[in-house]
Coordinates of C-alpha atoms and ligand atoms in Angstrom, one line a residue:
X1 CA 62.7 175.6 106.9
X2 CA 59.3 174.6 107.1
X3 CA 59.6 173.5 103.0
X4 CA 62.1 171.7 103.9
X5 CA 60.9 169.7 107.0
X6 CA 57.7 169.5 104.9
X7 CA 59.7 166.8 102.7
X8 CA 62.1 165.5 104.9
X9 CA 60.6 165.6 108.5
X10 CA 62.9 166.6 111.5
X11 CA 65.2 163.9 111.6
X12 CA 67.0 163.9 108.6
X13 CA 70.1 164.6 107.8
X14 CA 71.0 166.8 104.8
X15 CA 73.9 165.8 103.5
X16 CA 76.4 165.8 105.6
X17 CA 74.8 168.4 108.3
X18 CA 73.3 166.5 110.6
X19 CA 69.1 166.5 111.3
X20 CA 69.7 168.7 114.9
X21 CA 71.6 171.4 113.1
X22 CA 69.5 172.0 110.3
X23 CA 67.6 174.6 111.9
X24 CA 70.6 176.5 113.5
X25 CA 72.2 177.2 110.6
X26 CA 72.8 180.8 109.5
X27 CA 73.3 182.3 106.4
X28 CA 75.6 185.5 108.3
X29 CA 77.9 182.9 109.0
X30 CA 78.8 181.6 105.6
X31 CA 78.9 185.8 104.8
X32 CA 81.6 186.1 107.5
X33 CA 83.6 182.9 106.2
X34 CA 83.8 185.1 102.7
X35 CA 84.7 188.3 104.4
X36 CA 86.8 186.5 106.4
X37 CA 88.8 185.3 103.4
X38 CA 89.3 188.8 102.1
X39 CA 86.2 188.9 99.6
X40 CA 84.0 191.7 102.0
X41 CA 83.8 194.5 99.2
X42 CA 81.3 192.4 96.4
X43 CA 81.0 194.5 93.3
X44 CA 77.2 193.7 92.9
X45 CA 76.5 193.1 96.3
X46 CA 72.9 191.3 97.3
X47 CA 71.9 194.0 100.2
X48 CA 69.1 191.3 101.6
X49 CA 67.6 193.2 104.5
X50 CA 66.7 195.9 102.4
X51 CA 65.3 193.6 99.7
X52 CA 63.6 191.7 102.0
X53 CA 61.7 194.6 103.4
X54 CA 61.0 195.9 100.0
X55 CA 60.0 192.9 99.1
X56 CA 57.6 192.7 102.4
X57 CA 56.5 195.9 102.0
X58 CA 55.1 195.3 97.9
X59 CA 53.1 192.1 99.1
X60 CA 52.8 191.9 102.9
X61 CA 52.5 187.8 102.8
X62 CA 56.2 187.7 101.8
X63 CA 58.6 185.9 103.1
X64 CA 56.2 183.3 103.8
X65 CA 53.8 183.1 100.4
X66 CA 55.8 184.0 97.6
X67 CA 53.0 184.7 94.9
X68 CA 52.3 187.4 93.8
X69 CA 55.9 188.2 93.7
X70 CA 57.4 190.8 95.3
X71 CA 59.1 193.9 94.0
X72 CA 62.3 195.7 95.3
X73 CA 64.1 198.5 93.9
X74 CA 67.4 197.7 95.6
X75 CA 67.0 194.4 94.2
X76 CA 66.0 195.7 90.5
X77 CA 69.5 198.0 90.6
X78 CA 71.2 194.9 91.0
X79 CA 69.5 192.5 88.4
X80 CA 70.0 195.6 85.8
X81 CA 73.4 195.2 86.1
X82 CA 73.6 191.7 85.7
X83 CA 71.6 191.3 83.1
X84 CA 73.6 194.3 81.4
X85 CA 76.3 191.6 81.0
X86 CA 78.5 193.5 83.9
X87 CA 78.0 190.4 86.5
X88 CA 76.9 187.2 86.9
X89 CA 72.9 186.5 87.4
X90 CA 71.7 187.9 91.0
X91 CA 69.7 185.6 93.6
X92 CA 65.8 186.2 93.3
X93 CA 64.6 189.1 95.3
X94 CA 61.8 186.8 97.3
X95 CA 62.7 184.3 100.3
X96 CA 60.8 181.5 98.3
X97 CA 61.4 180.7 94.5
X98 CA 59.0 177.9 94.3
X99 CA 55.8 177.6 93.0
X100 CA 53.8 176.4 96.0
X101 CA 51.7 174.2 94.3
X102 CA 54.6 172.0 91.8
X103 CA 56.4 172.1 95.4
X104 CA 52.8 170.5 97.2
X105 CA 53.3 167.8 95.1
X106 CA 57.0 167.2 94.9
X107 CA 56.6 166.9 98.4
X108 CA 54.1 164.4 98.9
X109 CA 55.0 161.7 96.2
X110 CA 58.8 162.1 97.6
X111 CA 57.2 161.3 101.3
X112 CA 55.4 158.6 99.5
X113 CA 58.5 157.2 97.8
X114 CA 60.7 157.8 101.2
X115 CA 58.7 156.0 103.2
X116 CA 58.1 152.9 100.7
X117 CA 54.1 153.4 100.2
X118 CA 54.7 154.8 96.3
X119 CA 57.3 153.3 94.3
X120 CA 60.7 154.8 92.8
X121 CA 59.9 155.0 89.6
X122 CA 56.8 157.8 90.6
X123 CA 59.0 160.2 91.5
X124 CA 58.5 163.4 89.6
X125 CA 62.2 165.5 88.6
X126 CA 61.6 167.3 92.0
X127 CA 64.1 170.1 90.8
X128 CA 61.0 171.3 88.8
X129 CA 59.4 173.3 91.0
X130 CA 60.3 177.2 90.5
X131 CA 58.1 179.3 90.2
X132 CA 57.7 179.9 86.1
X133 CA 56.8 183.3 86.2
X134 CA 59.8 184.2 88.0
X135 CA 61.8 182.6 85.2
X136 CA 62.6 186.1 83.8
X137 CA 63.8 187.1 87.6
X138 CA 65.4 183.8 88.5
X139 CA 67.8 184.5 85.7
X140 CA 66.9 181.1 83.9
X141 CA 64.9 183.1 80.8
X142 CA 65.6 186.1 79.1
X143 CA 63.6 189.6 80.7
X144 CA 60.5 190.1 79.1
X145 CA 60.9 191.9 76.0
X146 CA 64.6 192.4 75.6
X147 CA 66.4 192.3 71.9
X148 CA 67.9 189.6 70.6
X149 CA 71.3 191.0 71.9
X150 CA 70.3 191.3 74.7
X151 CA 68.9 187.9 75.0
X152 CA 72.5 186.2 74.3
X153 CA 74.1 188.8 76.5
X154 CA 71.4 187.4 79.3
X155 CA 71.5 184.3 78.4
X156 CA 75.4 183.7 77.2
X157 CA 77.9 186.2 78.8
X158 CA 77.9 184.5 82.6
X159 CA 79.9 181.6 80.9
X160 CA 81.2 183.4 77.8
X161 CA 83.1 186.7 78.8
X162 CA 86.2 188.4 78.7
X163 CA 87.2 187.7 82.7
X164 CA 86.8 183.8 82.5
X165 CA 89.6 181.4 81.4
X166 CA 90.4 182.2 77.4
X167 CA 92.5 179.4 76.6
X168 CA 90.1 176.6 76.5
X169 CA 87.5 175.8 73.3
X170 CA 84.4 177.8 75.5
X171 CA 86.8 181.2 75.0
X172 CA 85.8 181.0 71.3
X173 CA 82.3 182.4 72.1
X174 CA 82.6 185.6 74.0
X175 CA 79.5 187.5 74.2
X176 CA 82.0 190.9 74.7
X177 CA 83.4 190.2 71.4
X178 CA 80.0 189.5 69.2
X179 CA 81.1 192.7 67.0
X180 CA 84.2 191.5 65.4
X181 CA 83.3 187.5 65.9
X182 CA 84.0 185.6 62.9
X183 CA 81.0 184.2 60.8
X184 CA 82.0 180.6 61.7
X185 CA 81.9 180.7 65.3
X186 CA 79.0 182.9 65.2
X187 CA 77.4 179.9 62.8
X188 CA 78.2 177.4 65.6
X189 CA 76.4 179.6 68.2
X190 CA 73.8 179.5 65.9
X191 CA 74.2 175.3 65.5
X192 CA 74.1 174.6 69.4
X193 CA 71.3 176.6 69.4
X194 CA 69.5 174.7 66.9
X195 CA 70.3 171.3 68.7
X196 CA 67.8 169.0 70.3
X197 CA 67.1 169.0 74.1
X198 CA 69.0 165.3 74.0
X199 CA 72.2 166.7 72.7
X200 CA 74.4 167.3 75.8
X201 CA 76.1 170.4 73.4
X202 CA 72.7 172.0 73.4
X203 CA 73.2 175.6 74.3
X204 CA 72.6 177.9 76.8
X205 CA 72.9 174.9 78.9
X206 CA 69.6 173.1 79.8
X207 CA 70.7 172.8 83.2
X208 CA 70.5 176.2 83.6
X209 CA 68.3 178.2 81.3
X210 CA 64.9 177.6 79.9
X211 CA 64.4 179.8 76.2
X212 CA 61.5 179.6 74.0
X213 CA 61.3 178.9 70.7
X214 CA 60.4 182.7 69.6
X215 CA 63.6 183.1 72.2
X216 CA 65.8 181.5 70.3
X217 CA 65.0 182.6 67.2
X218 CA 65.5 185.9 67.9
X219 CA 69.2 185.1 69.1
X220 CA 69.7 183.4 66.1
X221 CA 68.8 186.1 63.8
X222 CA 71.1 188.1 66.2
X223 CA 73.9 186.1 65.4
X224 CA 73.2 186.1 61.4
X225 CA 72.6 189.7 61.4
X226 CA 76.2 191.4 59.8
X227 CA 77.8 194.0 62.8
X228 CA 77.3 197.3 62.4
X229 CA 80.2 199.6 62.4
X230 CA 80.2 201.6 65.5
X231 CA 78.4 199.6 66.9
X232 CA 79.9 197.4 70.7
Ligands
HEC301 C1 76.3 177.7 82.3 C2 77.3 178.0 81.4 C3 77.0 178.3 79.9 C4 76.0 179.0 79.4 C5 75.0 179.8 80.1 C6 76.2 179.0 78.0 N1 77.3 178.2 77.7 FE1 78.1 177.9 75.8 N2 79.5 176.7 76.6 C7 79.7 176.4 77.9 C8 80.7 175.5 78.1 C9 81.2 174.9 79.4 C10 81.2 175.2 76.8 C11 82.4 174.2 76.5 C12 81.8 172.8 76.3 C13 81.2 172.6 74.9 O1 81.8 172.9 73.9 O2 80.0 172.1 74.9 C14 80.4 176.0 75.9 C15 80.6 176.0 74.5 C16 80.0 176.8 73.6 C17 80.3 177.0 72.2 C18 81.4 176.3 71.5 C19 82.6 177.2 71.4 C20 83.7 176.6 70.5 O3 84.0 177.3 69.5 O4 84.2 175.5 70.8 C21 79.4 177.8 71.7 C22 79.3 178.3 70.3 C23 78.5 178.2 72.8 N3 78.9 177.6 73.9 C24 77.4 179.1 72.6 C25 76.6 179.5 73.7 C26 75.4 180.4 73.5 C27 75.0 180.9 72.2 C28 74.9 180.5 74.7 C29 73.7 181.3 75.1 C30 72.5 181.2 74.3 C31 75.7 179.8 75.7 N4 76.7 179.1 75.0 C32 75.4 179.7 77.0 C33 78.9 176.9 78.9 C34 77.8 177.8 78.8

Protein backbone atom coordinates (compact mmCIF):
# COMPACT_ATOMS: atom_id res chain seq x y z
CA UNK A 1 0.00 0.00 0.00
CA UNK A 2 2.51 2.42 0.84
CA UNK A 3 4.33 1.46 -2.86
CA UNK A 4 1.57 2.21 -4.20
CA UNK A 5 0.54 5.60 -2.68
CA UNK A 6 4.21 6.30 -3.08
CA UNK A 7 3.48 6.69 -6.95
CA UNK A 8 0.08 7.59 -7.09
CA UNK A 9 -0.68 9.57 -3.82
CA UNK A 10 -4.14 9.01 -2.08
CA UNK A 11 -6.52 10.22 -4.39
CA UNK A 12 -6.18 8.24 -7.27
CA UNK A 13 -8.18 5.98 -8.64
CA UNK A 14 -6.93 2.56 -9.85
CA UNK A 15 -8.69 1.67 -12.51
CA UNK A 16 -11.87 1.39 -11.90
CA UNK A 17 -11.75 1.12 -7.87
CA UNK A 18 -12.05 4.22 -6.75
CA UNK A 19 -9.06 6.32 -4.57
CA UNK A 20 -11.18 5.75 -1.00
CA UNK A 21 -11.33 2.08 -1.47
CA UNK A 22 -7.98 1.29 -2.32
CA UNK A 23 -6.96 0.72 1.07
CA UNK A 24 -10.01 -1.46 2.14
CA UNK A 25 -9.56 -3.91 -0.23
CA UNK A 26 -8.82 -7.50 0.91
CA UNK A 27 -7.29 -10.17 -0.71
CA UNK A 28 -9.76 -12.95 1.63
CA UNK A 29 -12.36 -11.60 -0.25
CA UNK A 30 -11.44 -12.34 -3.75
CA UNK A 31 -10.37 -16.08 -1.98
CA UNK A 32 -14.05 -16.37 -0.96
CA UNK A 33 -15.42 -15.25 -4.47
CA UNK A 34 -13.31 -18.51 -5.75
CA UNK A 35 -14.50 -20.79 -3.08
CA UNK A 36 -17.59 -19.39 -3.56
CA UNK A 37 -17.77 -20.60 -7.13
CA UNK A 38 -16.90 -24.11 -6.25
CA UNK A 39 -12.92 -23.89 -6.75
CA UNK A 40 -12.06 -24.19 -2.61
CA UNK A 41 -9.90 -27.48 -2.91
CA UNK A 42 -6.63 -25.90 -5.20
CA UNK A 43 -4.31 -28.71 -6.11
CA UNK A 44 -1.11 -26.52 -5.38
CA UNK A 45 -2.60 -24.33 -2.99
CA UNK A 46 -0.50 -20.95 -1.85
CA UNK A 47 -0.90 -21.54 2.09
CA UNK A 48 0.16 -17.50 2.67
CA UNK A 49 0.08 -17.25 6.50
CA UNK A 50 2.39 -19.88 6.89
CA UNK A 51 4.73 -18.57 4.11
CA UNK A 52 4.47 -15.29 5.32
CA UNK A 53 5.73 -16.27 8.80
CA UNK A 54 8.36 -18.40 7.29
CA UNK A 55 9.22 -15.86 5.36
CA UNK A 56 9.28 -13.31 8.52
CA UNK A 57 10.89 -15.61 10.51
CA UNK A 58 14.24 -16.22 7.76
CA UNK A 59 14.71 -12.26 7.57
CA UNK A 60 12.82 -10.42 10.29
CA UNK A 61 12.45 -7.02 7.99
CA UNK A 62 10.01 -8.94 5.73
CA UNK A 63 7.10 -8.03 4.70
CA UNK A 64 8.20 -4.55 4.68
CA UNK A 65 12.06 -4.82 3.07
CA UNK A 66 12.15 -7.54 0.75
CA UNK A 67 16.04 -7.93 0.34
CA UNK A 68 17.62 -10.26 1.38
CA UNK A 69 14.84 -12.53 0.35
CA UNK A 70 13.17 -14.58 2.44
CA UNK A 71 13.01 -18.42 2.61
CA UNK A 72 9.96 -20.75 3.30
CA UNK A 73 9.66 -24.34 3.21
CA UNK A 74 5.93 -24.43 2.73
CA UNK A 75 6.47 -22.15 -0.03
CA UNK A 76 9.61 -24.31 -1.59
CA UNK A 77 7.07 -27.58 -1.54
CA UNK A 78 4.97 -25.67 -3.72
CA UNK A 79 7.51 -24.02 -6.30
CA UNK A 80 9.04 -27.85 -6.59
CA UNK A 81 6.00 -28.90 -7.87
CA UNK A 82 5.54 -26.31 -10.29
CA UNK A 83 8.55 -26.17 -11.66
CA UNK A 84 8.33 -30.17 -11.86
CA UNK A 85 5.96 -29.30 -14.72
CA UNK A 86 2.82 -30.64 -12.40
CA UNK A 87 1.31 -26.88 -12.18
CA UNK A 88 1.47 -23.68 -13.28
CA UNK A 89 4.31 -21.18 -11.74
CA UNK A 90 3.50 -20.29 -7.96
CA UNK A 91 3.31 -16.51 -6.65
CA UNK A 92 6.71 -15.40 -5.00
CA UNK A 93 7.00 -16.37 -1.39
CA UNK A 94 7.89 -12.52 -0.20
CA UNK A 95 5.02 -9.68 0.14
CA UNK A 96 7.33 -7.39 -2.15
CA UNK A 97 8.77 -8.61 -5.56
CA UNK A 98 10.45 -5.40 -6.37
CA UNK A 99 13.69 -4.29 -6.22
CA UNK A 100 13.48 -1.27 -4.03
CA UNK A 101 15.83 0.81 -5.65
CA UNK A 102 14.51 0.24 -9.79
CA UNK A 103 11.00 0.89 -7.92
CA UNK A 104 12.67 4.42 -6.11
CA UNK A 105 13.11 5.53 -9.41
CA UNK A 106 10.11 4.36 -11.35
CA UNK A 107 8.36 6.15 -8.79
CA UNK A 108 9.78 9.44 -8.87
CA UNK A 109 10.13 10.11 -12.75
CA UNK A 110 6.33 8.72 -12.96
CA UNK A 111 5.41 11.60 -10.21
CA UNK A 112 7.45 13.80 -12.32
CA UNK A 113 5.70 12.87 -15.63
CA UNK A 114 2.05 12.82 -13.63
CA UNK A 115 2.30 15.93 -12.48
CA UNK A 116 3.67 17.70 -15.79
CA UNK A 117 7.35 18.82 -14.37
CA UNK A 118 9.29 15.88 -16.52
CA UNK A 119 8.08 15.13 -19.89
CA UNK A 120 6.34 11.78 -21.45
CA UNK A 121 8.86 10.67 -23.26
CA UNK A 122 11.19 10.20 -19.76
CA UNK A 123 9.30 7.67 -18.57
CA UNK A 124 11.29 4.53 -17.88
CA UNK A 125 9.15 0.89 -18.82
CA UNK A 126 8.01 1.01 -15.14
CA UNK A 127 7.09 -2.71 -15.34
CA UNK A 128 10.92 -3.15 -14.93
CA UNK A 129 11.24 -3.17 -11.56
CA UNK A 130 11.40 -6.92 -10.06
CA UNK A 131 13.74 -7.78 -8.16
CA UNK A 132 16.41 -9.79 -10.66
CA UNK A 133 17.58 -12.07 -8.27
CA UNK A 134 14.30 -13.37 -7.57
CA UNK A 135 14.00 -14.02 -11.27
CA UNK A 136 14.71 -17.83 -10.61
CA UNK A 137 11.72 -17.63 -7.75
CA UNK A 138 9.41 -15.24 -9.64
CA UNK A 139 9.15 -17.98 -12.14
CA UNK A 140 10.38 -15.63 -15.11
CA UNK A 141 14.06 -17.63 -15.33
CA UNK A 142 14.88 -21.01 -15.15
CA UNK A 143 16.15 -22.33 -11.24
CA UNK A 144 19.67 -22.03 -10.82
CA UNK A 145 21.30 -24.91 -12.27
CA UNK A 146 18.65 -27.14 -13.66
CA UNK A 147 19.23 -29.29 -17.03
CA UNK A 148 18.33 -28.33 -20.13
CA UNK A 149 15.05 -30.43 -19.75
CA UNK A 150 14.35 -29.02 -17.15
CA UNK A 151 14.72 -25.57 -18.33
CA UNK A 152 11.95 -26.11 -21.22
CA UNK A 153 9.85 -28.02 -18.77
CA UNK A 154 10.27 -24.51 -16.56
CA UNK A 155 10.19 -22.45 -18.91
CA UNK A 156 7.58 -24.12 -21.70
CA UNK A 157 5.09 -26.57 -20.03
CA UNK A 158 2.69 -23.69 -18.34
CA UNK A 159 1.58 -22.91 -21.95
CA UNK A 160 2.50 -26.18 -23.75
CA UNK A 161 0.88 -29.25 -21.77
CA UNK A 162 -1.27 -31.99 -22.12
CA UNK A 163 -4.48 -30.20 -20.06
CA UNK A 164 -4.60 -27.00 -22.32
CA UNK A 165 -6.64 -26.67 -25.51
CA UNK A 166 -4.92 -29.39 -28.28
CA UNK A 167 -6.60 -28.35 -31.21
CA UNK A 168 -5.05 -25.07 -31.99
CA UNK A 169 -1.22 -24.64 -33.73
CA UNK A 170 0.36 -23.97 -29.82
CA UNK A 171 -0.84 -27.96 -29.20
CA UNK A 172 2.07 -28.89 -31.49
CA UNK A 173 4.66 -28.14 -28.82
CA UNK A 174 3.86 -30.11 -25.69
CA UNK A 175 6.54 -30.23 -23.27
CA UNK A 176 4.78 -33.80 -21.94
CA UNK A 177 5.41 -35.14 -25.25
CA UNK A 178 9.25 -34.07 -25.88
CA UNK A 179 10.12 -37.95 -26.07
CA UNK A 180 8.32 -39.06 -29.09
CA UNK A 181 8.17 -35.20 -30.70
CA UNK A 182 8.94 -35.29 -34.25
CA UNK A 183 12.38 -33.61 -35.37
CA UNK A 184 10.50 -30.80 -37.17
CA UNK A 185 8.56 -29.43 -34.49
CA UNK A 186 11.30 -29.95 -32.16
CA UNK A 187 13.46 -27.86 -35.03
CA UNK A 188 10.84 -25.04 -34.77
CA UNK A 189 11.21 -25.00 -30.92
CA UNK A 190 14.59 -24.71 -31.59
CA UNK A 191 13.83 -21.64 -34.47
CA UNK A 192 11.64 -19.50 -32.07
CA UNK A 193 14.25 -19.84 -29.76
CA UNK A 194 16.77 -18.54 -31.98
CA UNK A 195 14.62 -15.38 -32.96
CA UNK A 196 15.37 -11.89 -32.14
CA UNK A 197 13.88 -9.97 -29.21
CA UNK A 198 11.74 -7.91 -32.08
CA UNK A 199 10.09 -10.98 -33.45
CA UNK A 200 6.73 -11.07 -31.78
CA UNK A 201 7.11 -15.35 -32.36
CA UNK A 202 10.19 -15.09 -30.14
CA UNK A 203 9.76 -17.86 -27.57
CA UNK A 204 9.25 -18.40 -24.29
CA UNK A 205 7.37 -15.24 -24.59
CA UNK A 206 9.27 -12.05 -23.70
CA UNK A 207 6.43 -10.88 -21.85
CA UNK A 208 6.85 -13.42 -19.52
CA UNK A 209 10.21 -14.97 -19.17
CA UNK A 210 13.70 -13.60 -19.16
CA UNK A 211 16.57 -16.62 -20.40
CA UNK A 212 20.11 -16.08 -20.95
CA UNK A 213 21.97 -16.85 -23.69
CA UNK A 214 23.89 -19.93 -21.95
CA UNK A 215 19.96 -20.61 -21.04
CA UNK A 216 18.95 -21.06 -24.22
CA UNK A 217 21.53 -22.83 -25.54
CA UNK A 218 21.20 -25.37 -23.26
CA UNK A 219 17.45 -25.94 -24.32
CA UNK A 220 18.40 -25.91 -27.64
CA UNK A 221 20.92 -28.68 -27.36
CA UNK A 222 17.94 -30.32 -25.43
CA UNK A 223 15.84 -30.24 -28.19
CA UNK A 224 18.62 -31.59 -30.82
CA UNK A 225 19.67 -34.24 -28.53
CA UNK A 226 17.94 -37.79 -30.13
CA UNK A 227 15.37 -39.35 -27.07
CA UNK A 228 16.48 -41.99 -25.27
CA UNK A 229 14.53 -45.00 -25.09
CA UNK A 230 13.02 -45.36 -21.65
CA UNK A 231 13.36 -42.38 -21.13
CA UNK A 232 9.77 -39.76 -20.21
C1 LIG B 1 3.09 -17.65 -21.83
C2 LIG B 1 2.81 -18.71 -22.73
C3 LIG B 1 3.93 -19.36 -23.51
C4 LIG B 1 5.16 -19.78 -23.06
C5 LIG B 1 5.73 -19.64 -21.67
C6 LIG B 1 5.79 -20.43 -24.18
N1 LIG B 1 4.97 -20.40 -25.26
FE1 LIG B 1 5.37 -21.21 -27.11
N2 LIG B 1 3.55 -20.53 -27.79
C7 LIG B 1 2.64 -19.83 -27.05
C8 LIG B 1 1.53 -19.47 -27.89
C9 LIG B 1 0.31 -18.68 -27.43
C10 LIG B 1 1.79 -19.99 -29.18
C11 LIG B 1 0.91 -19.83 -30.43
C12 LIG B 1 1.22 -18.53 -31.15
C13 LIG B 1 2.47 -18.64 -31.98
O1 LIG B 1 2.58 -19.59 -32.78
O2 LIG B 1 3.35 -17.77 -31.84
C14 LIG B 1 3.08 -20.66 -29.08
C15 LIG B 1 3.70 -21.32 -30.14
C16 LIG B 1 4.88 -22.05 -30.03
C17 LIG B 1 5.44 -22.88 -31.06
C18 LIG B 1 4.82 -23.13 -32.44
C19 LIG B 1 4.04 -24.42 -32.43
C20 LIG B 1 3.57 -24.79 -33.83
O3 LIG B 1 3.95 -25.87 -34.31
O4 LIG B 1 2.85 -23.98 -34.44
C21 LIG B 1 6.61 -23.41 -30.58
C22 LIG B 1 7.54 -24.35 -31.30
C23 LIG B 1 6.78 -22.90 -29.23
N3 LIG B 1 5.71 -22.08 -28.92
C24 LIG B 1 7.84 -23.18 -28.43
C25 LIG B 1 7.99 -22.71 -27.13
C26 LIG B 1 9.15 -22.98 -26.31
C27 LIG B 1 10.36 -23.79 -26.76
C28 LIG B 1 8.92 -22.38 -25.10
C29 LIG B 1 9.83 -22.35 -23.91
C30 LIG B 1 11.23 -22.10 -24.12
C31 LIG B 1 7.63 -21.72 -25.17
N4 LIG B 1 7.11 -21.93 -26.41
C32 LIG B 1 7.06 -21.00 -24.13
C33 LIG B 1 2.73 -19.51 -25.72
C34 LIG B 1 3.83 -19.75 -24.90
Amino acid sequence: MEDFHAAHGLNENYGPIPASMVDKSDPSQLAALVAGAGFASQPNAFDSANIEAEVQASSPEQPNVNVPAGRSATWQRIYDQAIAGNFIAVPYHDVKSTDPAKLAIATKIHTQVASGTAPADTLPNISDVFLESAYPDLGFSPKAGATGHEMLVQMCHQCHNSNLDQTISRARFNVDLLQTMSVEEKASAVARLQLGDEDVHKMPPLMFRVISAAEGAAMIQELQTPPTPGDK
